[in-house]
Amino acid sequence: PGPVRPGTWHLALGPYTLAPQGLTYEITVTLRLGAPGRTPRPVYPPERARGRGRAWYRGDGHVHSVHSDGRRTPAEIAALARAARLDFLNTSEHNTTSSHRAWDGLWGDDLLILTGEEITTRNGHLVALGTDPGTFLDWRRRARDTSPGAYARAVHRAGGLAIPAHPHASCIGCSWKFDLDGADAVEVWNGPYTAEDETALAQWDNALVAHARGDRPRWLPAVGHSDAHRDPDVIGLPQTVVLADDLSRHALHDGIRAGRVWIAESADLDLSFDVSGPHGEHAGIGERLTVPATAPVTVRLTVSGAPGCTASFHTDQGRLHSAAIPPGGTTALTWVTSPARAAYVRAEIRHPATDPGTPGRMAALTNPVFLEAG
């Protein structure tokens, strides 16, 4: 609502496919004169909630509402987030920031709402997580004519994190064809776990190996989001669990950038994962442990809420140790290795396989702890 501003207006059309002969279309624009009114002052979510100090916070960084192609209102999404026992949400509509001002009264001490955008192109989608409210990020670039890191730089200027979404999705235009320069993390698990996520996980693990052998100066943390649009999509399946100094936009950014992250299918599942050296040295998820190359390193994983699943340890040499979790869903698993035998260690929790020769569906996944000889 409001006055029609002078200038050139643009309408972005989004047909997914075109016939070789092209497409005939007609656009009708109707302007209706209404009663005079005032444009409401935008009200944006605060950048901090009460939180629990330094703690693990659960969130869903990729959701859609009626402000793009979702079918849920912000109020419905907030209610579902609370039901899923999430601590934070990121609003990520396709190529629009209109939902940034739609959460008035929906946040609280128990729920932090971040503003963002899903930059949606024909060459892949990028989640901008926790950007400055009201800041629009232009989607109109192609993989072949965009300089490395252009999208990431734009997201960073807007104060957010740049996270390629569902990089191996099979929907038209969804797979990631841009470079990863400047990205802060990568979405390896999108919604219910599928073969597309398995491919994303394998590629991410290959990148960890490349980093461990010195071919890549940086490693990208893995995150997981629901990408929920409508029923029966589940908010918080999966959810990113972040170790942050408090429940705030910048603390969550710091935790994700550092890789202090694990991914869970729901809040029913909890875990802890760390490594220790022979003289009390210690490192947790996303951290590095430096000990002599042959020094014994003890890897510890505790899990609850995963009945019937299998827990396993993965390194640059592949899966090296696994154990079944008892019917009660709780276990404590230890394993001893060394920097000479493993450049990093990460943990997976999986459900039983349903098809012979295929891995079971993921229940939880940790980012790695790197082991360095020194």
mmCIF file of C-alpha atoms in Angstrom:
data_model
loop_
_atom_site.group_PDB
_atom_site.id
_atom_site.type_symbol
_atom_site.label_atom_id
_atom_site.label_comp_id
_atom_site.label_asym_id
_atom_site.label_seq_id
_atom_site.Cartn_x
_atom_site.Cartn_y
_atom_site.Cartn_z
ATOM 1 C CA PRO A 1 0.000 0.000 0.000
ATOM 2 C CA GLY A 2 1.035 3.566 -0.587
ATOM 3 C CA PRO A 3 1.796 5.942 -3.430
ATOM 4 C CA VAL A 4 3.082 4.608 -6.731
ATOM 5 C CA ARG A 5 6.681 5.798 -6.969
ATOM 6 C CA PRO A 6 7.844 7.100 -10.365
ATOM 7 C CA GLY A 7 10.498 5.241 -12.307
ATOM 8 C CA THR A 8 10.933 1.962 -14.132
ATOM 9 C CA TRP A 9 9.255 -1.028 -12.480
ATOM 10 C CA HIS A 10 10.319 -4.625 -13.076
ATOM 11 C CA LEU A 11 8.364 -7.850 -12.827
ATOM 12 C CA ALA A 12 10.444 -11.002 -12.387
ATOM 13 C CA LEU A 13 8.881 -14.034 -14.049
ATOM 14 C CA GLY A 14 9.877 -17.504 -12.896
ATOM 15 C CA PRO A 15 8.978 -20.244 -15.388
ATOM 16 C CA TYR A 16 11.102 -23.297 -14.678
ATOM 17 C CA THR A 17 11.195 -24.488 -18.300
ATOM 18 C CA LEU A 18 10.498 -22.952 -21.685
ATOM 19 C CA ALA A 19 9.585 -24.613 -24.963
ATOM 20 C CA PRO A 20 12.092 -24.027 -27.809
ATOM 21 C CA GLN A 21 9.675 -21.646 -29.521
ATOM 22 C CA GLY A 22 9.475 -19.496 -26.399
ATOM 23 C CA LEU A 23 6.518 -18.531 -24.261
ATOM 24 C CA THR A 24 3.687 -16.100 -24.964
ATOM 25 C CA TYR A 25 2.482 -14.285 -21.868
ATOM 26 C CA GLU A 26 0.420 -11.273 -20.868
ATOM 27 C CA ILE A 27 0.773 -9.130 -17.763
ATOM 28 C CA THR A 28 -2.132 -7.155 -16.343
ATOM 29 C CA VAL A 29 -1.411 -4.585 -13.638
ATOM 30 C CA THR A 30 -4.372 -3.218 -11.677
ATOM 31 C CA LEU A 31 -4.034 -0.238 -9.352
ATOM 32 C CA ARG A 32 -6.856 0.446 -6.886
ATOM 33 C CA LEU A 33 -7.268 3.727 -5.070
ATOM 34 C CA GLY A 34 -7.828 3.100 -1.384
ATOM 35 C CA ALA A 35 -8.398 5.161 1.693
ATOM 36 C CA PRO A 36 -5.478 7.290 2.834
ATOM 37 C CA GLY A 37 -3.343 5.618 5.449
ATOM 38 C CA ARG A 38 0.070 5.543 7.038
ATOM 39 C CA THR A 39 2.777 3.029 6.289
ATOM 40 C CA PRO A 40 3.377 1.149 9.551
ATOM 41 C CA ARG A 41 6.778 1.480 11.136
ATOM 42 C CA PRO A 42 8.673 -1.794 10.631
ATOM 43 C CA VAL A 43 9.184 -3.829 13.788
ATOM 44 C CA TYR A 44 12.038 -6.316 13.569
ATOM 45 C CA PRO A 45 13.000 -9.139 15.932
ATOM 46 C CA PRO A 46 15.634 -8.385 18.577
ATOM 47 C CA GLU A 47 19.129 -9.803 18.071
ATOM 48 C CA ARG A 48 19.285 -11.528 21.458
ATOM 49 C CA ALA A 49 17.070 -13.719 23.608
ATOM 50 C CA ARG A 50 17.566 -14.630 27.252
ATOM 51 C CA GLY A 51 19.297 -17.959 26.613
ATOM 52 C CA ARG A 52 21.338 -20.019 29.059
ATOM 53 C CA GLY A 53 24.759 -18.408 28.755
ATOM 54 C CA ARG A 54 27.360 -20.561 27.011
ATOM 55 C CA ALA A 55 25.348 -23.593 25.930
ATOM 56 C CA TRP A 56 24.233 -25.733 23.015
ATOM 57 C CA TYR A 57 21.330 -24.050 21.190
ATOM 58 C CA ARG A 58 19.041 -25.801 18.697
ATOM 59 C CA GLY A 59 17.715 -24.048 15.641
ATOM 60 C CA ASP A 60 16.321 -24.315 12.140
ATOM 61 C CA GLY A 61 17.964 -21.910 9.713
ATOM 62 C CA HIS A 62 15.933 -22.608 6.574
ATOM 63 C CA VAL A 63 12.135 -22.304 6.671
ATOM 64 C CA HIS A 64 9.481 -20.816 4.394
ATOM 65 C CA SER A 65 6.181 -19.083 5.087
ATOM 66 C CA VAL A 66 3.366 -17.522 3.061
ATOM 67 C CA HIS A 67 5.816 -14.716 2.282
ATOM 68 C CA SER A 68 7.323 -16.921 -0.453
ATOM 69 C CA ASP A 69 6.280 -20.436 -1.481
ATOM 70 C CA GLY A 70 5.350 -21.748 1.964
ATOM 71 C CA ARG A 71 1.815 -22.325 3.213
ATOM 72 C CA ARG A 72 2.291 -21.512 6.900
ATOM 73 C CA THR A 73 2.023 -18.135 8.564
ATOM 74 C CA PRO A 74 4.853 -16.843 10.753
ATOM 75 C CA ALA A 75 2.629 -17.453 13.802
ATOM 76 C CA GLU A 76 2.176 -21.107 12.828
ATOM 77 C CA ILE A 77 5.916 -21.519 12.259
ATOM 78 C CA ALA A 78 6.777 -19.970 15.638
ATOM 79 C CA ALA A 79 4.332 -22.323 17.372
ATOM 80 C CA LEU A 80 5.828 -25.336 15.599
ATOM 81 C CA ALA A 81 9.346 -24.199 16.493
ATOM 82 C CA ARG A 82 8.425 -24.051 20.154
ATOM 83 C CA ALA A 83 6.782 -27.466 19.917
ATOM 84 C CA ALA A 84 10.033 -28.793 18.424
ATOM 85 C CA ARG A 85 11.929 -27.264 21.398
ATOM 86 C CA LEU A 86 14.013 -25.001 19.190
ATOM 87 C CA ASP A 87 15.888 -22.004 20.527
ATOM 88 C CA PHE A 88 16.178 -20.062 17.270
ATOM 89 C CA LEU A 89 14.769 -19.734 13.752
ATOM 90 C CA ASN A 90 16.015 -18.031 10.603
ATOM 91 C CA THR A 91 13.400 -16.699 8.201
ATOM 92 C CA SER A 92 14.671 -17.505 4.699
ATOM 93 C CA GLU A 93 12.128 -16.626 2.035
ATOM 94 C CA HIS A 94 12.974 -16.923 -1.656
ATOM 95 C CA ASN A 95 14.385 -13.605 -2.888
ATOM 96 C CA THR A 96 12.375 -11.386 -0.557
ATOM 97 C CA THR A 97 12.682 -9.782 2.858
ATOM 98 C CA SER A 98 8.970 -9.116 3.299
ATOM 99 C CA SER A 99 8.731 -11.526 6.247
ATOM 100 C CA HIS A 100 11.375 -9.673 8.256
ATOM 101 C CA ARG A 101 8.720 -7.425 9.774
ATOM 102 C CA ALA A 102 6.085 -10.175 10.130
ATOM 103 C CA TRP A 103 7.232 -11.679 13.446
ATOM 104 C CA ASP A 104 6.062 -8.950 15.831
ATOM 105 C CA GLY A 105 4.938 -10.588 19.062
ATOM 106 C CA LEU A 106 6.155 -14.046 18.027
ATOM 107 C CA TRP A 107 9.650 -13.960 19.518
ATOM 108 C CA GLY A 108 10.364 -14.217 23.215
ATOM 109 C CA ASP A 109 12.882 -15.167 25.853
ATOM 110 C CA ASP A 110 12.545 -18.760 24.633
ATOM 111 C CA LEU A 111 12.810 -18.145 20.869
ATOM 112 C CA LEU A 112 15.257 -15.987 18.923
ATOM 113 C CA ILE A 113 14.163 -15.141 15.376
ATOM 114 C CA LEU A 114 16.879 -14.255 12.873
ATOM 115 C CA THR A 115 16.144 -12.486 9.600
ATOM 116 C CA GLY A 116 17.600 -13.774 6.347
ATOM 117 C CA GLU A 117 16.845 -14.765 2.785
ATOM 118 C CA GLU A 118 17.197 -17.748 0.467
ATOM 119 C CA ILE A 119 18.970 -16.315 -2.563
ATOM 120 C CA THR A 120 17.347 -18.408 -5.264
ATOM 121 C CA THR A 121 18.927 -18.661 -8.716
ATOM 122 C CA ARG A 122 18.792 -21.104 -11.615
ATOM 123 C CA ASN A 123 22.295 -22.239 -10.590
ATOM 124 C CA GLY A 124 21.624 -23.029 -6.948
ATOM 125 C CA HIS A 125 20.247 -21.607 -3.712
ATOM 126 C CA LEU A 126 22.109 -19.846 -0.905
ATOM 127 C CA VAL A 127 20.768 -19.404 2.636
ATOM 128 C CA ALA A 128 21.697 -16.012 4.061
ATOM 129 C CA LEU A 129 21.450 -16.619 7.794
ATOM 130 C CA GLY A 130 21.029 -13.767 10.261
ATOM 131 C CA THR A 131 21.343 -10.752 7.969
ATOM 132 C CA ASP A 132 20.523 -7.160 8.893
ATOM 133 C CA PRO A 133 16.720 -6.784 8.989
ATOM 134 C CA GLY A 134 15.224 -5.345 5.824
ATOM 135 C CA THR A 135 18.386 -5.836 3.737
ATOM 136 C CA PHE A 136 17.556 -7.329 0.328
ATOM 137 C CA LEU A 137 20.147 -9.536 -1.374
ATOM 138 C CA ASP A 138 19.905 -9.563 -5.167
ATOM 139 C CA TRP A 139 19.640 -13.007 -6.759
ATOM 140 C CA ARG A 140 20.297 -11.982 -10.369
ATOM 141 C CA ARG A 141 23.659 -13.655 -11.056
ATOM 142 C CA ARG A 142 24.700 -16.709 -13.038
ATOM 143 C CA ALA A 143 27.446 -19.185 -12.168
ATOM 144 C CA ARG A 144 29.352 -18.496 -15.399
ATOM 145 C CA ASP A 145 29.525 -14.712 -15.005
ATOM 146 C CA THR A 146 29.833 -14.274 -11.237
ATOM 147 C CA SER A 147 33.248 -13.607 -9.711
ATOM 148 C CA PRO A 148 34.290 -16.094 -6.996
ATOM 149 C CA GLY A 149 32.611 -15.384 -3.699
ATOM 150 C CA ALA A 150 30.352 -12.587 -4.989
ATOM 151 C CA TYR A 151 27.265 -13.894 -3.208
ATOM 152 C CA ALA A 152 29.152 -14.580 0.007
ATOM 153 C CA ARG A 153 30.583 -11.056 0.049
ATOM 154 C CA ALA A 154 27.106 -9.593 -0.379
ATOM 155 C CA VAL A 155 25.790 -11.707 2.503
ATOM 156 C CA HIS A 156 28.708 -10.715 4.716
ATOM 157 C CA ARG A 157 28.128 -7.026 3.970
ATOM 158 C CA ALA A 158 24.585 -7.593 5.216
ATOM 159 C CA GLY A 159 25.943 -9.078 8.454
ATOM 160 C CA GLY A 160 24.972 -12.683 7.753
ATOM 161 C CA LEU A 161 26.400 -16.126 7.089
ATOM 162 C CA ALA A 162 26.494 -17.561 3.566
ATOM 163 C CA ILE A 163 25.399 -21.220 3.458
ATOM 164 C CA PRO A 164 24.851 -23.081 0.155
ATOM 165 C CA ALA A 165 21.572 -24.971 0.479
ATOM 166 C CA HIS A 166 20.819 -28.559 -0.634
ATOM 167 C CA PRO A 167 23.864 -28.548 -2.960
ATOM 168 C CA HIS A 168 22.893 -31.817 -4.682
ATOM 169 C CA ALA A 169 19.122 -31.412 -4.829
ATOM 170 C CA SER A 170 17.520 -32.780 -7.984
ATOM 171 C CA CYS A 171 14.851 -30.083 -8.414
ATOM 172 C CA ILE A 172 15.409 -27.777 -11.383
ATOM 173 C CA GLY A 173 17.860 -25.000 -10.551
ATOM 174 C CA CYS A 174 18.416 -26.258 -6.983
ATOM 175 C CA SER A 175 21.881 -27.862 -7.192
ATOM 176 C CA TRP A 176 24.817 -25.608 -6.337
ATOM 177 C CA LYS A 177 26.911 -24.620 -9.400
ATOM 178 C CA PHE A 178 28.729 -21.646 -7.928
ATOM 179 C CA ASP A 179 32.062 -21.868 -6.153
ATOM 180 C CA LEU A 180 32.289 -22.136 -2.376
ATOM 181 C CA ASP A 181 34.657 -19.181 -1.942
ATOM 182 C CA GLY A 182 33.655 -17.215 1.130
ATOM 183 C CA ALA A 183 30.935 -19.638 2.255
ATOM 184 C CA ASP A 184 30.690 -20.031 6.026
ATOM 185 C CA ALA A 185 29.131 -23.512 6.136
ATOM 186 C CA VAL A 186 27.315 -25.938 3.849
ATOM 187 C CA GLU A 187 23.890 -27.515 4.245
ATOM 188 C CA VAL A 188 24.614 -31.257 4.018
ATOM 189 C CA TRP A 189 21.231 -32.354 5.434
ATOM 190 C CA ASN A 190 18.027 -30.801 4.099
ATOM 191 C CA GLY A 191 14.691 -32.061 5.409
ATOM 192 C CA PRO A 192 14.093 -35.820 5.778
ATOM 193 C CA TYR A 193 17.403 -37.582 5.045
ATOM 194 C CA THR A 194 17.640 -38.812 1.435
ATOM 195 C CA ALA A 195 20.182 -39.990 -1.140
ATOM 196 C CA GLU A 196 20.755 -36.340 -2.082
ATOM 197 C CA ASP A 197 21.921 -35.666 1.465
ATOM 198 C CA GLU A 198 24.134 -38.755 1.337
ATOM 199 C CA THR A 199 25.833 -37.293 -1.743
ATOM 200 C CA ALA A 200 26.266 -33.920 -0.025
ATOM 201 C CA LEU A 201 27.736 -35.659 3.034
ATOM 202 C CA ALA A 202 30.232 -37.615 0.910
ATOM 203 C CA GLN A 203 31.371 -34.472 -0.911
ATOM 204 C CA TRP A 204 31.735 -32.604 2.380
ATOM 205 C CA ASP A 205 33.787 -35.445 3.857
ATOM 206 C CA ASN A 206 36.042 -35.422 0.772
ATOM 207 C CA ALA A 207 36.610 -31.715 1.399
ATOM 208 C CA LEU A 208 37.634 -32.513 4.983
ATOM 209 C CA VAL A 209 40.243 -34.937 3.621
ATOM 210 C CA ALA A 210 41.525 -32.282 1.220
ATOM 211 C CA HIS A 211 41.831 -29.828 4.112
ATOM 212 C CA ALA A 212 43.631 -32.385 6.287
ATOM 213 C CA ARG A 213 46.276 -33.014 3.641
ATOM 214 C CA GLY A 214 46.784 -29.281 3.054
ATOM 215 C CA ASP A 215 45.025 -28.917 -0.287
ATOM 216 C CA ARG A 216 42.393 -26.553 1.146
ATOM 217 C CA PRO A 217 43.273 -23.829 3.660
ATOM 218 C CA ARG A 218 39.738 -23.751 5.102
ATOM 219 C CA TRP A 219 37.142 -26.332 5.973
ATOM 220 C CA LEU A 220 33.411 -25.686 5.891
ATOM 221 C CA PRO A 221 31.269 -26.759 8.834
ATOM 222 C CA ALA A 222 28.220 -28.885 8.069
ATOM 223 C CA VAL A 223 24.739 -27.721 9.071
ATOM 224 C CA GLY A 224 21.250 -29.157 8.657
ATOM 225 C CA HIS A 225 17.898 -27.429 8.164
ATOM 226 C CA SER A 226 14.313 -28.502 7.525
ATOM 227 C CA ASP A 227 13.545 -26.316 4.473
ATOM 228 C CA ALA A 228 9.950 -26.755 5.662
ATOM 229 C CA HIS A 229 7.225 -25.238 3.464
ATOM 230 C CA ARG A 230 3.885 -26.795 4.434
ATOM 231 C CA ASP A 231 2.281 -29.777 6.128
ATOM 232 C CA PRO A 232 3.563 -32.445 6.533
ATOM 233 C CA ASP A 233 7.035 -30.800 6.496
ATOM 234 C CA VAL A 234 8.477 -30.884 10.024
ATOM 235 C CA ILE A 235 10.038 -27.753 11.492
ATOM 236 C CA GLY A 236 13.293 -28.834 13.140
ATOM 237 C CA LEU A 237 13.873 -31.939 10.979
ATOM 238 C CA PRO A 238 16.772 -31.661 11.020
ATOM 239 C CA GLN A 239 18.058 -29.017 13.409
ATOM 240 C CA THR A 240 21.469 -27.419 13.809
ATOM 241 C CA VAL A 241 22.812 -27.527 17.375
ATOM 242 C CA VAL A 242 25.324 -24.724 18.026
ATOM 243 C CA LEU A 243 27.653 -24.133 20.971
ATOM 244 C CA ALA A 244 27.378 -20.365 21.499
ATOM 245 C CA ASP A 245 28.310 -17.952 24.278
ATOM 246 C CA ASP A 246 24.703 -16.764 24.448
ATOM 247 C CA LEU A 247 21.490 -16.900 22.457
ATOM 248 C CA SER A 248 22.224 -14.035 20.105
ATOM 249 C CA ARG A 249 22.719 -13.453 16.419
ATOM 250 C CA HIS A 250 26.455 -12.809 16.644
ATOM 251 C CA ALA A 251 27.187 -15.594 19.137
ATOM 252 C CA LEU A 252 25.400 -18.108 16.904
ATOM 253 C CA HIS A 253 27.353 -16.814 13.907
ATOM 254 C CA ASP A 254 30.609 -17.306 15.808
ATOM 255 C CA GLY A 255 29.666 -20.849 16.807
ATOM 256 C CA ILE A 256 28.690 -21.883 13.282
ATOM 257 C CA ARG A 257 31.784 -20.333 11.677
ATOM 258 C CA ALA A 258 33.983 -22.181 14.164
ATOM 259 C CA GLY A 259 32.248 -25.485 13.435
ATOM 260 C CA ARG A 260 30.985 -25.921 17.000
ATOM 261 C CA VAL A 261 27.955 -27.627 15.501
ATOM 262 C CA TRP A 262 26.219 -30.969 15.312
ATOM 263 C CA ILE A 263 22.995 -31.923 13.546
ATOM 264 C CA ALA A 264 20.048 -33.864 15.000
ATOM 265 C CA GLU A 265 16.814 -35.200 13.571
ATOM 266 C CA SER A 266 14.916 -33.901 16.627
ATOM 267 C CA ALA A 267 15.322 -32.527 20.142
ATOM 268 C CA ASP A 268 14.707 -36.032 21.491
ATOM 269 C CA LEU A 269 18.272 -36.931 20.520
ATOM 270 C CA ASP A 270 21.201 -35.555 22.504
ATOM 271 C CA LEU A 271 24.922 -36.261 22.389
ATOM 272 C CA SER A 272 28.358 -35.132 23.476
ATOM 273 C CA PHE A 273 31.534 -35.753 21.509
ATOM 274 C CA ASP A 274 35.150 -34.935 22.370
ATOM 275 C CA VAL A 275 38.733 -36.206 22.291
ATOM 276 C CA SER A 276 41.519 -36.129 24.874
ATOM 277 C CA GLY A 277 45.267 -36.702 24.832
ATOM 278 C CA PRO A 278 47.512 -38.625 27.228
ATOM 279 C CA HIS A 279 48.271 -35.600 29.440
ATOM 280 C CA GLY A 280 44.840 -34.047 29.812
ATOM 281 C CA GLU A 281 44.739 -32.269 26.445
ATOM 282 C CA HIS A 282 41.163 -31.831 25.286
ATOM 283 C CA ALA A 283 39.198 -30.715 22.217
ATOM 284 C CA GLY A 284 35.517 -30.668 21.324
ATOM 285 C CA ILE A 285 33.474 -30.463 18.139
ATOM 286 C CA GLY A 286 35.040 -28.092 15.603
ATOM 287 C CA GLU A 287 38.292 -27.800 17.564
ATOM 288 C CA ARG A 288 41.858 -29.107 17.124
ATOM 289 C CA LEU A 289 43.915 -31.330 19.393
ATOM 290 C CA THR A 290 47.706 -31.139 19.014
ATOM 291 C CA VAL A 291 49.716 -34.032 20.469
ATOM 292 C CA PRO A 292 52.704 -36.117 19.290
ATOM 293 C CA ALA A 293 51.940 -38.092 16.127
ATOM 294 C CA THR A 294 51.845 -41.468 17.874
ATOM 295 C CA ALA A 295 50.308 -40.293 21.150
ATOM 296 C CA PRO A 296 47.116 -42.132 22.079
ATOM 297 C CA VAL A 297 43.984 -40.034 21.648
ATOM 298 C CA THR A 298 40.771 -41.181 23.313
ATOM 299 C CA VAL A 299 37.558 -40.416 21.430
ATOM 300 C CA ARG A 300 34.345 -40.297 23.488
ATOM 301 C CA LEU A 301 30.746 -40.201 22.341
ATOM 302 C CA THR A 302 27.692 -40.277 24.593
ATOM 303 C CA VAL A 303 24.249 -40.552 23.057
ATOM 304 C CA SER A 304 20.695 -40.510 24.373
ATOM 305 C CA GLY A 305 17.372 -40.734 22.563
ATOM 306 C CA ALA A 306 18.549 -42.988 19.717
ATOM 307 C CA PRO A 307 17.077 -46.474 20.348
ATOM 308 C CA GLY A 308 17.994 -49.104 17.777
ATOM 309 C CA CYS A 309 20.508 -46.849 16.012
ATOM 310 C CA THR A 310 24.197 -47.432 15.320
ATOM 311 C CA ALA A 311 26.939 -45.022 16.427
ATOM 312 C CA SER A 312 30.123 -44.815 14.388
ATOM 313 C CA PHE A 313 33.405 -42.894 14.211
ATOM 314 C CA HIS A 314 34.620 -41.625 10.825
ATOM 315 C CA THR A 315 38.087 -40.357 9.878
ATOM 316 C CA ASP A 316 39.990 -39.542 6.705
ATOM 317 C CA GLN A 317 40.368 -43.332 6.416
ATOM 318 C CA GLY A 318 36.598 -43.888 6.409
ATOM 319 C CA ARG A 319 34.455 -45.519 9.082
ATOM 320 C CA LEU A 320 36.771 -47.194 11.579
ATOM 321 C CA HIS A 321 34.657 -48.012 14.616
ATOM 322 C CA SER A 322 30.957 -48.563 15.249
ATOM 323 C CA ALA A 323 28.608 -50.063 17.836
ATOM 324 C CA ALA A 324 24.892 -50.699 18.167
ATOM 325 C CA ILE A 325 22.969 -48.488 20.584
ATOM 326 C CA PRO A 326 20.867 -50.502 23.075
ATOM 327 C CA PRO A 327 17.047 -50.458 22.917
ATOM 328 C CA GLY A 328 16.995 -47.862 25.691
ATOM 329 C CA GLY A 329 18.599 -45.408 23.266
ATOM 330 C CA THR A 330 21.563 -44.469 25.480
ATOM 331 C CA THR A 331 25.202 -45.417 25.064
ATOM 332 C CA ALA A 332 28.744 -44.284 25.827
ATOM 333 C CA LEU A 333 31.321 -45.203 23.206
ATOM 334 C CA THR A 334 35.097 -44.826 23.388
ATOM 335 C CA TRP A 335 37.842 -45.499 20.876
ATOM 336 C CA VAL A 336 41.594 -44.880 20.849
ATOM 337 C CA THR A 337 43.495 -43.547 17.848
ATOM 338 C CA SER A 338 46.353 -41.102 17.160
ATOM 339 C CA PRO A 339 47.190 -38.233 14.753
ATOM 340 C CA ALA A 340 49.287 -40.711 12.754
ATOM 341 C CA ARG A 341 46.189 -42.837 12.163
ATOM 342 C CA ALA A 342 43.478 -40.196 11.855
ATOM 343 C CA ALA A 343 43.637 -36.581 10.681
ATOM 344 C CA TYR A 344 40.160 -35.939 12.089
ATOM 345 C CA VAL A 345 37.358 -37.801 13.793
ATOM 346 C CA ARG A 346 33.629 -37.189 13.501
ATOM 347 C CA ALA A 347 30.587 -39.164 14.679
ATOM 348 C CA GLU A 348 27.427 -40.408 12.989
ATOM 349 C CA ILE A 349 24.248 -41.885 14.466
ATOM 350 C CA ARG A 350 22.146 -43.827 11.949
ATOM 351 C CA HIS A 351 18.915 -45.767 11.939
ATOM 352 C CA PRO A 352 18.984 -49.367 10.690
ATOM 353 C CA ALA A 353 19.219 -49.734 6.912
ATOM 354 C CA THR A 354 15.946 -50.521 5.176
ATOM 355 C CA ASP A 355 17.489 -51.681 1.881
ATOM 356 C CA PRO A 356 20.432 -54.100 1.588
ATOM 357 C CA GLY A 357 23.666 -52.399 0.610
ATOM 358 C CA THR A 358 22.501 -48.892 1.539
ATOM 359 C CA PRO A 359 23.359 -46.897 4.659
ATOM 360 C CA GLY A 360 20.684 -46.283 7.234
ATOM 361 C CA ARG A 361 18.915 -42.960 7.541
ATOM 362 C CA MET A 362 20.869 -40.345 9.508
ATOM 363 C CA ALA A 363 19.758 -39.535 13.059
ATOM 364 C CA ALA A 364 22.662 -37.261 14.065
ATOM 365 C CA LEU A 365 25.960 -36.049 12.643
ATOM 366 C CA THR A 366 28.818 -34.114 14.248
ATOM 367 C CA ASN A 367 31.387 -31.823 12.755
ATOM 368 C CA PRO A 368 34.944 -33.113 13.135
ATOM 369 C CA VAL A 369 37.620 -32.759 15.744
ATOM 370 C CA PHE A 370 40.967 -32.388 13.980
ATOM 371 C CA LEU A 371 44.034 -34.262 15.272
ATOM 372 C CA GLU A 372 47.368 -32.603 14.592
ATOM 373 C CA ALA A 373 50.852 -33.929 15.203
ATOM 374 C CA GLY A 374 53.029 -31.491 17.085
#
